[in-house]
Amino acid sequence: MLLAIDCGNTNTVFSIWDGARFRATWRIATDHKRTADEYFVWLTSLMHLTKTEVQVTETIISSTVPRVVFNLRVLCNRYFDCRPLVVGKPECRLPVAPRVDQGTTVGPDRLVNTVAGFARHGGNLIVVDFGTATTFDVVDTDGAYIGGVIAPGVNLSLEALHMAAAALPHVDVTKPQSAIGTNTVACMQSGVYWGYIGLVEGIVRQIRLERDSPMKVIATGGLAPLFQQGTELFDAIEDDLTMEGLVLIHELNKEQETA
């Protein structure tokens, strides 16, 4: 069984892949102080409770938080007796190398999304990921990551607004009934929701102009379905895009090892 681990700035996701489907997926808050022992106790407890106790023989990690990788490596080595494949490291092969400025480090999450997006939708693609940051990954016709855009994430923007303006409350992200708010909360929700719709549509429009191509647009991340309600921009919503990319990268590396 393959254990795929996606560590983001806010949450870390663990999924069990049995070769045909994801047997289970669990989420935990990202914390660089969490030890390998703590991960193992938490993970095995969930496996037992959900009756998905399996023997993990292979692991792959994608992490945007470098300090977390050490303890995740220890988890894989100590408790699953396997060396994890880490996306972004030299030993981890990709189907097509990214084409960016020399010396640029591309986030592992963006590489993984690129691989999965190309596998499902082909090239000439824009992947919009609504995470801690809102990212736009541009995928060339051959599946190469060729750059993109990084904007502040939706929840991050709301938190910054709340922290910087003492009179403004903390609000949840939701689609407002109308653009014109009649109270403070409604005004803030409208500004964030329709502001991000405008941001996404504007950035995609500019990318298409620079590429001189219509380009497909797919969205992923927890807030993608919510923002789909306010625009016809997205060709598809992909909930499991990152995990699918991890599986594909693992399969590619496994095939090359046995070739």
XYZ file of N, CA and C in Angstrom:
777
model
N 0.837 -1.200 0.000
C 0.000 0.000 0.000
C 0.878 1.259 0.000
N 0.407 2.269 -0.696
C 1.117 3.544 -0.760
C 0.474 4.535 0.192
N 1.304 5.168 1.010
C 0.856 6.277 1.846
C 1.321 7.569 1.192
N 0.370 8.378 0.734
C 0.670 9.663 0.107
C 0.419 10.770 1.121
N 1.403 11.643 1.301
C 1.324 12.701 2.305
C 1.500 14.055 1.620
N 0.508 14.916 1.790
C 0.560 16.273 1.239
C 0.540 17.263 2.392
N 1.684 17.894 2.638
C 1.812 18.842 3.748
C 1.727 20.266 3.227
N 0.651 20.953 3.581
C 0.492 22.352 3.209
C 0.752 23.250 4.401
N 0.648 24.543 4.190
C 0.910 25.494 5.271
C -0.123 25.407 6.391
N -1.343 25.003 6.060
C -2.411 24.944 7.056
C -2.688 23.525 7.513
N -2.850 22.609 6.573
C -3.196 21.228 6.908
C -2.263 20.241 6.214
N -2.147 19.043 6.792
C -1.418 17.940 6.191
C -2.396 16.802 5.963
N -2.401 16.269 4.743
C -3.352 15.234 4.352
C -2.612 13.919 4.126
N -3.148 12.839 4.679
C -2.609 11.492 4.518
C -3.653 10.657 3.769
N -3.244 9.986 2.693
C -4.161 9.134 1.942
C -3.534 7.766 1.699
N -4.358 6.738 1.780
C -3.933 5.364 1.504
C -4.393 4.985 0.100
N -3.445 4.636 -0.772
C -3.734 4.232 -2.151
C -3.453 2.740 -2.287
N -4.457 1.974 -2.740
C -4.291 0.518 -2.818
C -3.927 0.017 -4.219
N -3.638 0.958 -5.117
C -3.296 0.594 -6.492
C -4.423 0.821 -7.463
N -5.629 0.998 -6.935
C -6.789 1.245 -7.792
C -7.626 2.435 -7.312
N -7.594 2.676 -5.998
C -8.403 3.774 -5.452
C -7.833 4.197 -4.105
N -8.297 5.338 -3.631
C -7.926 5.801 -2.303
C -8.834 5.123 -1.281
N -8.228 4.350 -0.390
C -8.993 3.625 0.614
C -9.478 4.562 1.725
N -8.667 5.561 2.049
C -9.027 6.480 3.132
C -8.175 7.735 3.034
N -8.713 8.840 3.549
C -7.991 10.104 3.573
C -8.256 10.788 4.905
N -7.182 11.266 5.551
C -7.300 11.948 6.830
C -6.512 13.260 6.809
N -6.951 14.199 7.619
C -6.371 15.540 7.627
C -6.017 15.938 9.053
N -4.851 16.607 9.195
C -4.411 17.088 10.498
C -3.770 18.463 10.310
N -3.864 19.316 11.337
C -3.245 20.640 11.248
C -1.729 20.508 11.124
N -1.149 21.284 10.245
C 0.304 21.251 10.063
C 0.994 21.889 11.258
N 1.962 21.173 11.821
C 2.700 21.657 12.987
C 4.112 21.074 12.917
N 5.104 21.930 12.733
C 6.473 21.436 12.566
C 7.023 20.808 13.851
N 6.358 21.031 14.986
C 6.811 20.447 16.243
C 6.251 19.039 16.475
N 5.325 18.611 15.626
C 4.746 17.279 15.804
C 5.785 16.215 15.468
N 5.958 15.238 16.350
C 6.990 14.224 16.172
C 6.477 13.058 15.328
N 7.417 12.225 14.879
C 7.059 11.025 14.127
C 6.192 10.103 14.969
N 6.485 10.008 16.265
C 5.694 9.161 17.159
C 4.245 9.643 17.236
N 4.067 10.943 17.311
C 2.711 11.501 17.375
C 1.950 11.227 16.082
N 2.633 11.418 14.949
C 1.994 11.102 13.667
C 1.527 9.648 13.651
N 2.388 8.745 14.107
C 2.074 7.318 14.027
C 0.890 6.953 14.913
N 0.866 7.475 16.135
C -0.250 7.184 17.043
C -1.562 7.700 16.449
N -1.534 8.916 15.946
C -2.738 9.509 15.341
C -3.194 8.710 14.123
N -2.244 8.370 13.256
C -2.583 7.683 12.016
C -3.106 6.272 12.262
N -2.430 5.510 13.117
C -2.869 4.137 13.375
C -4.201 4.106 14.129
N -4.443 5.094 14.960
C -5.738 5.170 15.650
C -6.871 5.356 14.643
N -6.654 6.229 13.661
C -7.676 6.454 12.640
C -7.854 5.225 11.756
N -6.759 4.565 11.439
C -6.857 3.336 10.654
C -7.723 2.298 11.387
N -7.505 2.189 12.680
C -8.266 1.217 13.472
C -9.738 1.612 13.552
N -10.011 2.886 13.809
C -11.380 3.342 13.969
C -12.183 3.217 12.680
N -11.503 3.402 11.531
C -12.196 3.348 10.237
C -12.063 1.994 9.551
N -11.466 1.025 10.290
C -11.286 -0.329 9.755
C -10.524 -0.338 8.435
N -9.489 0.484 8.379
C -8.634 0.521 7.192
C -7.188 0.220 7.592
N -7.036 -0.736 8.483
C -5.694 -1.130 8.917
C -5.009 -1.892 7.779
N -3.987 -1.286 7.219
C -3.292 -1.859 6.068
C -1.790 -1.826 6.332
N -1.053 -2.567 5.535
C 0.400 -2.555 5.638
C 0.956 -1.569 4.621
N 1.501 -0.476 5.127
C 2.107 0.536 4.260
C 3.505 0.070 3.873
N 3.746 -0.013 2.575
C 5.046 -0.467 2.087
C 5.799 0.603 1.314
N 5.089 1.660 0.894
C 5.709 2.731 0.120
C 5.113 4.059 0.542
N 5.914 5.125 0.446
C 5.428 6.443 0.843
C 5.962 7.514 -0.092
N 5.182 8.574 -0.259
C 5.608 9.740 -1.027
C 5.131 10.979 -0.304
N 5.969 12.017 -0.291
C 5.689 13.238 0.459
C 5.807 14.456 -0.452
N 4.838 15.346 -0.346
C 4.936 16.682 -0.924
C 4.730 17.669 0.212
N 5.678 18.570 0.401
C 5.568 19.493 1.539
C 6.023 20.897 1.161
N 5.165 21.874 1.459
C 5.529 23.273 1.286
C 6.121 23.848 2.572
N 6.235 23.010 3.609
C 6.789 23.428 4.900
C 8.039 22.588 5.161
N 9.209 23.082 4.817
C 10.436 22.272 4.910
C 10.694 21.678 6.285
N 10.348 22.391 7.365
C 10.664 21.907 8.710
C 9.851 20.674 9.094
N 8.767 20.412 8.378
C 7.932 19.257 8.699
C 8.491 17.976 8.088
N 9.269 18.113 7.013
C 9.702 16.944 6.246
C 10.527 15.979 7.083
N 11.371 16.486 7.977
C 12.236 15.602 8.766
C 11.421 14.582 9.541
N 10.433 15.039 10.298
C 9.643 14.113 11.111
C 8.774 13.196 10.260
N 8.347 13.653 9.086
C 7.611 12.777 8.186
C 8.526 11.689 7.632
N 9.774 12.047 7.354
C 10.758 11.044 6.916
C 10.983 9.996 8.017
N 11.116 10.476 9.251
C 11.320 9.556 10.374
C 10.118 8.629 10.514
N 8.918 9.172 10.372
C 7.703 8.351 10.421
C 7.783 7.198 9.423
N 8.156 7.516 8.194
C 8.207 6.496 7.136
C 9.315 5.483 7.396
N 10.469 5.970 7.795
C 11.607 5.076 8.028
C 11.404 4.179 9.247
N 10.955 4.781 10.349
C 10.876 4.060 11.620
C 9.685 3.112 11.683
N 8.529 3.582 11.234
C 7.310 2.810 11.454
C 6.828 2.029 10.231
N 7.247 2.450 9.047
C 6.815 1.733 7.841
C 7.986 1.092 7.103
N 9.174 1.262 7.666
C 10.366 0.609 7.143
C 10.547 0.866 5.645
N 10.363 2.118 5.232
C 10.580 2.463 3.826
C 11.098 3.891 3.724
N 11.868 4.120 2.697
C 12.396 5.459 2.450
C 11.406 6.239 1.598
N 10.924 7.381 2.086
C 9.907 8.108 1.323
C 10.497 8.806 0.097
N 9.704 8.881 -0.945
C 10.037 9.694 -2.107
C 9.531 11.105 -1.811
N 10.398 12.118 -1.946
C 10.024 13.485 -1.603
C 10.014 14.341 -2.871
N 8.850 14.846 -3.222
C 8.709 15.661 -4.428
C 9.540 16.942 -4.289
N 10.282 17.255 -5.324
C 11.125 18.438 -5.316
C 12.583 18.133 -5.063
N 12.869 16.930 -4.540
C 14.250 16.516 -4.323
C 14.821 15.977 -5.639
N 16.153 16.054 -5.822
C 16.757 15.630 -7.090
C 16.447 14.192 -7.481
N 16.302 13.318 -6.476
C 16.064 11.906 -6.788
C 14.626 11.622 -7.216
N 13.734 12.596 -7.066
C 12.333 12.420 -7.452
C 12.149 12.918 -8.890
N 11.892 12.001 -9.795
C 11.737 12.345 -11.209
C 10.323 12.844 -11.487
N 10.221 13.743 -12.470
C 8.933 14.243 -12.944
C 8.765 13.858 -14.404
N 7.525 13.756 -14.890
C 7.327 13.414 -16.303
C 8.016 14.408 -17.240
N 7.931 15.695 -16.898
C 8.573 16.752 -17.681
C 9.143 17.771 -16.699
N 10.383 18.159 -16.874
C 11.010 19.124 -15.972
C 10.355 20.497 -16.122
N 10.205 21.243 -15.024
C 9.641 22.595 -15.132
C 10.559 23.515 -15.923
N 9.974 24.430 -16.635
C 10.744 25.413 -17.406
C 10.538 26.793 -16.778
N 11.441 27.123 -15.865
C 11.386 28.395 -15.146
C 12.790 28.997 -15.113
N 12.935 30.163 -14.512
C 14.243 30.812 -14.426
C 15.232 29.922 -13.693
N 16.454 29.932 -14.154
C 17.494 29.114 -13.534
C 17.652 29.491 -12.061
N 17.719 28.467 -11.207
C 17.866 28.699 -9.774
C 16.551 28.842 -9.031
N 15.446 28.859 -9.756
C 14.139 28.994 -9.125
C 13.685 27.659 -8.546
N 13.215 27.689 -7.314
C 12.652 26.498 -6.682
C 11.136 26.551 -6.804
N 10.563 25.560 -7.437
C 9.112 25.497 -7.618
C 8.504 24.711 -6.463
N 7.447 25.224 -5.878
C 6.784 24.545 -4.770
C 6.340 23.148 -5.160
N 6.567 22.156 -4.301
C 6.161 20.777 -4.618
C 4.677 20.650 -4.934
N 3.840 21.422 -4.243
C 2.401 21.350 -4.503
C 2.077 21.760 -5.931
N 2.829 22.702 -6.462
C 2.574 23.170 -7.826
C 3.028 22.143 -8.847
N 4.115 21.462 -8.538
C 4.587 20.392 -9.424
C 3.585 19.245 -9.458
N 3.086 18.885 -8.279
C 2.126 17.782 -8.176
C 0.831 18.121 -8.901
N 0.318 19.332 -8.710
C -0.905 19.754 -9.390
C -0.724 19.773 -10.900
N 0.464 20.164 -11.348
C 0.748 20.191 -12.778
C 0.681 18.798 -13.380
N 1.304 17.832 -12.706
C 1.315 16.450 -13.196
C -0.104 15.893 -13.281
N -0.878 16.068 -12.228
C -2.240 15.533 -12.207
C -3.149 16.275 -13.187
N -2.996 17.587 -13.257
C -3.821 18.375 -14.175
C -3.596 17.972 -15.621
N -2.320 17.772 -15.988
C -1.998 17.361 -17.357
C -2.534 15.961 -17.642
N -2.413 15.053 -16.676
C -2.891 13.686 -16.873
C -4.398 13.644 -17.100
N -5.130 14.522 -16.450
C -6.593 14.495 -16.559
C -7.140 15.360 -17.684
N -6.450 16.474 -17.978
C -7.035 17.453 -18.908
C -6.121 17.833 -20.071
N -4.916 17.297 -20.114
C -4.002 17.665 -21.184
C -3.304 18.983 -20.901
N -2.539 19.439 -21.876
C -1.758 20.662 -21.692
C -2.527 21.920 -22.028
N -1.793 23.024 -22.062
C -2.380 24.345 -22.275
C -3.472 24.586 -21.237
N -3.039 24.522 -19.975
C -3.952 24.439 -18.840
C -3.548 25.424 -17.752
N -4.555 25.935 -17.040
C -4.325 26.751 -15.851
C -4.962 26.029 -14.667
N -4.158 25.755 -13.631
C -4.673 25.125 -12.416
C -4.750 26.191 -11.324
N -5.951 26.453 -10.827
C -6.155 27.430 -9.756
C -6.364 26.670 -8.453
N -5.476 26.891 -7.493
C -5.533 26.171 -6.221
C -5.874 27.149 -5.101
N -7.056 26.952 -4.495
C -7.498 27.809 -3.396
C -6.990 27.227 -2.082
N -5.768 27.547 -1.737
C -5.164 27.073 -0.505
C -4.837 28.233 0.418
N -3.812 28.060 1.258
C -3.365 29.161 2.113
C -3.006 30.359 1.247
N -2.372 30.087 0.114
C -2.215 31.069 -0.949
C -3.097 30.629 -2.114
N -3.550 31.575 -2.914
C -4.273 31.236 -4.135
C -3.252 31.230 -5.266
N -3.001 30.054 -5.831
C -1.959 29.932 -6.843
C -2.554 29.578 -8.201
N -1.857 30.025 -9.231
C -2.230 29.737 -10.612
C -1.020 29.072 -11.259
N -1.184 27.830 -11.680
C -0.096 27.078 -12.308
C -0.380 26.942 -13.800
N 0.572 27.365 -14.614
C 0.402 27.303 -16.060
C 1.127 26.069 -16.584
N 0.382 25.219 -17.290
C 0.903 23.951 -17.797
C 0.997 24.033 -19.315
N 2.190 23.798 -19.841
C 2.412 23.892 -21.284
C 1.795 22.695 -22.004
N 1.867 22.714 -23.324
C 1.234 21.671 -24.129
C 1.830 20.287 -23.892
N 3.098 20.226 -23.441
C 3.737 18.931 -23.189
C 3.687 18.516 -21.722
N 2.976 19.288 -20.887
C 2.840 18.945 -19.478
C 3.852 19.596 -18.559
N 4.688 20.486 -19.073
C 5.692 21.155 -18.241
C 5.069 22.325 -17.479
N 5.484 22.464 -16.232
C 5.125 23.665 -15.473
C 5.989 24.811 -15.987
N 5.375 25.917 -16.407
C 6.154 27.014 -17.001
C 5.990 28.332 -16.249
N 5.445 28.257 -15.049
C 5.309 29.476 -14.258
C 3.877 29.660 -13.783
N 3.614 30.805 -13.200
C 2.270 31.056 -12.706
C 2.176 32.312 -11.882
N 1.244 32.300 -10.961
C 0.932 33.478 -10.139
C 0.681 33.003 -8.713
N 1.119 33.795 -7.735
C 0.811 33.534 -6.329
C 0.126 34.768 -5.755
N -1.072 34.566 -5.224
C -1.824 35.654 -4.587
C -2.160 35.241 -3.155
N -2.457 36.190 -2.284
C -2.841 35.814 -0.916
C -4.076 34.919 -0.923
N -4.112 33.964 -0.019
C -5.263 33.082 0.088
C -6.471 33.804 0.648
N -7.648 33.232 0.422
C -8.897 33.856 0.837
C -8.951 34.025 2.353
N -8.738 32.943 3.091
C -8.796 33.029 4.553
C -7.688 33.908 5.115
N -6.528 33.893 4.454
C -5.426 34.746 4.880
C -5.806 36.221 4.743
N -6.482 36.562 3.668
C -6.912 37.941 3.451
C -7.945 38.363 4.488
N -8.878 37.466 4.791
C -9.873 37.782 5.812
C -9.234 37.994 7.177
N -8.270 37.131 7.502
C -7.589 37.247 8.793
C -6.802 38.552 8.874
N -6.138 38.924 7.789
C -5.376 40.177 7.762
C -6.298 41.386 7.922
N -7.456 41.332 7.289
C -8.424 42.417 7.402
C -8.918 42.556 8.835
N -9.185 41.425 9.463
C -9.654 41.425 10.857
C -8.570 41.932 11.810
N -7.323 41.520 11.577
C -6.229 41.911 12.468
C -5.843 43.375 12.307
N -5.941 43.895 11.091
C -5.478 45.263 10.825
C -6.528 46.325 11.144
N -7.785 45.929 11.114
C -8.857 46.895 11.374
C -9.616 46.440 12.619
N -9.404 47.146 13.722
C -9.941 46.712 15.014
C -11.468 46.617 15.034
N -12.130 47.430 14.221
C -13.591 47.459 14.254
C -14.232 46.371 13.407
N -13.423 45.661 12.616
C -13.986 44.658 11.709
C -13.897 43.276 12.340
N -14.995 42.526 12.326
C -15.002 41.195 12.950
C -14.369 40.144 12.032
N -14.169 38.966 12.610
C -13.741 37.828 11.800
C -14.987 37.192 11.194
N -14.983 36.970 9.884
C -16.161 36.407 9.215
C -15.771 35.172 8.418
N -16.753 34.332 8.146
C -16.541 33.151 7.318
C -16.678 33.513 5.847
N -16.039 32.696 5.002
C -16.149 32.899 3.561
C -17.443 32.256 3.084
N -18.287 33.026 2.432
C -19.533 32.512 1.880
C -19.951 33.392 0.715
N -20.820 32.883 -0.146
C -21.334 33.696 -1.248
C -22.463 34.575 -0.713
N -22.323 35.889 -0.788
C -23.366 36.767 -0.258
C -24.590 36.784 -1.164
N -25.723 37.145 -0.604
C -26.963 37.199 -1.372
C -26.931 38.305 -2.414
N -26.196 39.372 -2.120
C -26.066 40.469 -3.078
C -24.699 41.112 -2.905
N -24.258 41.821 -3.929
C -22.953 42.472 -3.863
C -22.955 43.633 -2.872
N -24.097 44.290 -2.740
C -24.208 45.442 -1.841
C -24.596 44.945 -0.459
N -23.661 45.018 0.465
C -23.937 44.579 1.822
C -24.668 45.644 2.614
N -25.579 45.230 3.495
C -26.334 46.173 4.311
C -25.919 46.136 5.780
N -24.850 45.369 6.084
C -24.257 45.376 7.411
C -22.776 45.064 7.249
N -22.009 45.193 8.320
C -20.556 45.049 8.231
C -20.137 43.674 7.755
N -20.744 42.640 8.319
C -20.378 41.280 7.937
C -20.671 41.038 6.462
N -21.862 41.439 6.011
C -22.237 41.250 4.608
C -21.310 42.027 3.681
N -20.908 43.215 4.099
C -19.986 44.015 3.284
C -18.635 43.315 3.142
N -18.131 42.770 4.241
C -16.850 42.077 4.209
C -16.933 40.801 3.362
N -18.013 40.060 3.538
C -18.163 38.822 2.771
C -18.276 39.111 1.283
N -18.979 40.160 0.938
C -19.104 40.535 -0.461
C -17.762 40.968 -1.035
N -17.026 41.757 -0.258
C -15.725 42.221 -0.735
C -14.763 41.089 -0.992
N -14.743 40.117 -0.072
C -13.842 38.982 -0.239
C -14.307 38.074 -1.370
N -15.592 37.723 -1.360
C -16.080 36.768 -2.357
C -15.978 37.334 -3.776
N -16.597 38.468 -4.003
C -16.598 39.017 -5.356
C -15.237 39.595 -5.717
N -14.491 40.002 -4.695
C -13.120 40.458 -4.962
C -12.255 39.333 -5.493
N -12.415 38.125 -4.928
C -11.618 36.988 -5.399
C -12.123 36.445 -6.726
N -13.419 36.537 -6.965
C -13.928 36.180 -8.296
C -13.281 37.088 -9.338
N -13.244 38.388 -9.041
C -12.615 39.334 -9.968
C -11.125 39.073 -10.126
N -10.462 38.738 -9.011
C -9.031 38.445 -9.067
C -8.753 37.239 -9.958
N -9.501 36.152 -9.738
C -9.272 34.938 -10.513
C -9.578 35.169 -11.988
N -10.704 35.786 -12.277
C -11.067 36.026 -13.675
C -10.061 36.954 -14.355
N -9.609 37.978 -13.630
C -8.657 38.923 -14.209
C -7.302 38.290 -14.491
N -6.806 37.472 -13.556
C -5.503 36.827 -13.755
C -5.575 35.808 -14.889
N -6.644 35.023 -14.925
C -6.798 34.048 -16.005
C -6.878 34.759 -17.355
N -7.609 35.858 -17.417
C -7.716 36.616 -18.666
C -6.345 37.106 -19.129
N -5.525 37.585 -18.182
C -4.202 38.081 -18.544
C -3.285 36.943 -19.001
N -3.361 35.800 -18.322
C -2.549 34.645 -18.735
C -2.926 34.217 -20.146
N -4.212 34.179 -20.429
C -4.665 33.795 -21.769
C -4.185 34.780 -22.826
N -4.179 36.059 -22.490
C -3.680 37.063 -23.430
C -2.195 36.847 -23.714
N -1.417 36.591 -22.678
C 0.017 36.394 -22.852
C 0.322 35.106 -23.596
N -0.499 34.104 -23.401
C -0.303 32.820 -24.081
C -0.963 32.804 -25.459
N -1.821 33.791 -25.697
C -2.564 33.888 -26.963
C -3.311 32.587 -27.243
N -4.001 32.116 -26.204
C -4.705 30.848 -26.306
C -5.858 30.836 -25.312
N -6.973 30.151 -25.617
C -8.103 30.114 -24.672
C -7.756 29.421 -23.358
N -7.105 28.265 -23.394
C -6.651 27.508 -22.233
C -7.804 27.029 -21.344
N -7.751 25.777 -20.942
C -8.685 25.252 -19.963
C -8.295 25.748 -18.575
N -9.293 25.848 -17.707
C -9.046 26.274 -16.326
C -9.700 25.269 -15.392
N -8.923 24.671 -14.510
C -9.480 23.781 -13.497
C -9.140 24.337 -12.121
N -9.986 24.044 -11.156
C -9.800 24.558 -9.800
C -9.721 23.420 -8.808
N -8.924 23.626 -7.771
C -8.809 22.644 -6.700
C -8.683 23.395 -5.380
N -8.724 22.659 -4.283
C -8.686 23.295 -2.966
C -10.077 23.341 -2.362
N -10.121 23.460 -1.053
C -11.379 23.366 -0.328
C -12.431 24.396 -0.706
N -11.999 25.590 -1.126
C -12.956 26.654 -1.449
C -13.338 26.696 -2.916
N -12.790 25.802 -3.722
C -13.072 25.815 -5.161
C -14.569 25.682 -5.470
N -15.292 24.730 -4.842
C -16.734 24.624 -5.147
C -17.512 25.887 -4.801
N -17.118 26.575 -3.736
C -17.799 27.810 -3.349
C -17.625 28.882 -4.416
N -16.406 29.054 -4.903
C -16.164 30.108 -5.892
C -16.683 29.721 -7.274
N -16.883 28.444 -7.509
C -17.497 28.025 -8.766
C -18.913 28.576 -8.894
N -19.567 28.818 -7.759
C -20.940 29.327 -7.776
C -21.025 30.744 -8.330
N -19.891 31.457 -8.341
C -19.926 32.859 -8.761
C -19.307 33.125 -10.119
N -18.880 32.069 -10.828
C -18.238 32.280 -12.130
C -18.427 31.052 -13.005
N -18.398 31.263 -14.308
C -18.447 30.163 -15.270
C -17.062 29.885 -15.839
N -16.045 30.335 -15.156
C -14.681 30.259 -15.646
C -14.133 28.840 -15.648
N -14.478 28.043 -14.647
C -13.824 26.749 -14.452
C -14.419 25.666 -15.350
N -13.531 24.929 -15.999
C -13.962 23.788 -16.802
C -14.201 22.557 -15.933
N -13.545 22.507 -14.767
C -13.714 21.374 -13.866
C -13.245 21.746 -12.473
N -13.819 21.068 -11.469
C -13.376 21.171 -10.085
C -12.783 19.820 -9.712
N -11.562 19.802 -9.224
C -10.864 18.555 -8.913
C -10.516 18.519 -7.424
N -11.288 17.784 -6.647
C -11.075 17.736 -5.202
C -9.796 16.999 -4.810
N -9.454 15.947 -5.566
C -8.333 15.081 -5.186
C -7.131 15.256 -6.113
N -6.970 16.425 -6.683
C -5.931 16.641 -7.689
C -4.534 16.396 -7.131
N -4.250 16.928 -5.962
C -2.910 16.797 -5.388
C -2.572 15.338 -5.092
N -3.500 14.613 -4.504
C -3.241 13.207 -4.198
C -3.070 12.387 -5.470
N -3.853 12.697 -6.487
C -3.707 12.007 -7.765
C -2.315 12.252 -8.346
N -1.840 13.492 -8.229
C -0.495 13.806 -8.722
C 0.586 13.051 -7.977
N 0.430 12.907 -6.667
C 1.406 12.146 -5.884
C 1.457 10.689 -6.327
N 0.302 10.101 -6.584
C 0.259 8.715 -7.049
C 0.951 8.578 -8.399
N 0.689 9.507 -9.309
C 1.291 9.451 -10.643
C 2.810 9.599 -10.579
N 3.286 10.513 -9.745
C 4.737 10.706 -9.617
C 5.383 9.470 -8.999
N 4.719 8.888 -8.006
C 5.260 7.669 -7.401
C 5.334 6.541 -8.422
N 4.278 6.376 -9.219
C 4.264 5.312 -10.232
C 5.367 5.520 -11.264
N 5.576 6.758 -11.682
C 6.635 7.058 -12.640
C 8.011 6.671 -12.108
N 8.291 7.040 -10.862
C 9.585 6.729 -10.256
C 9.752 5.240 -10.035
N 8.681 4.565 -9.682
C 8.748 3.119 -9.473
C 9.035 2.399 -10.782
N 8.399 2.844 -11.862
C 8.627 2.241 -13.179
C 10.076 2.433 -13.628
N 10.631 3.620 -13.388
C 11.996 3.897 -13.814
C 13.005 3.131 -12.985
N 12.673 2.838 -11.723
C 13.562 2.050 -10.885
C 13.652 0.601 -11.365
N 12.532 0.076 -11.865
C 12.490 -1.313 -12.297
C 12.856 -1.502 -13.761
N 12.994 -0.372 -14.493
C 13.292 -0.463 -15.930
C 14.733 -0.914 -16.151
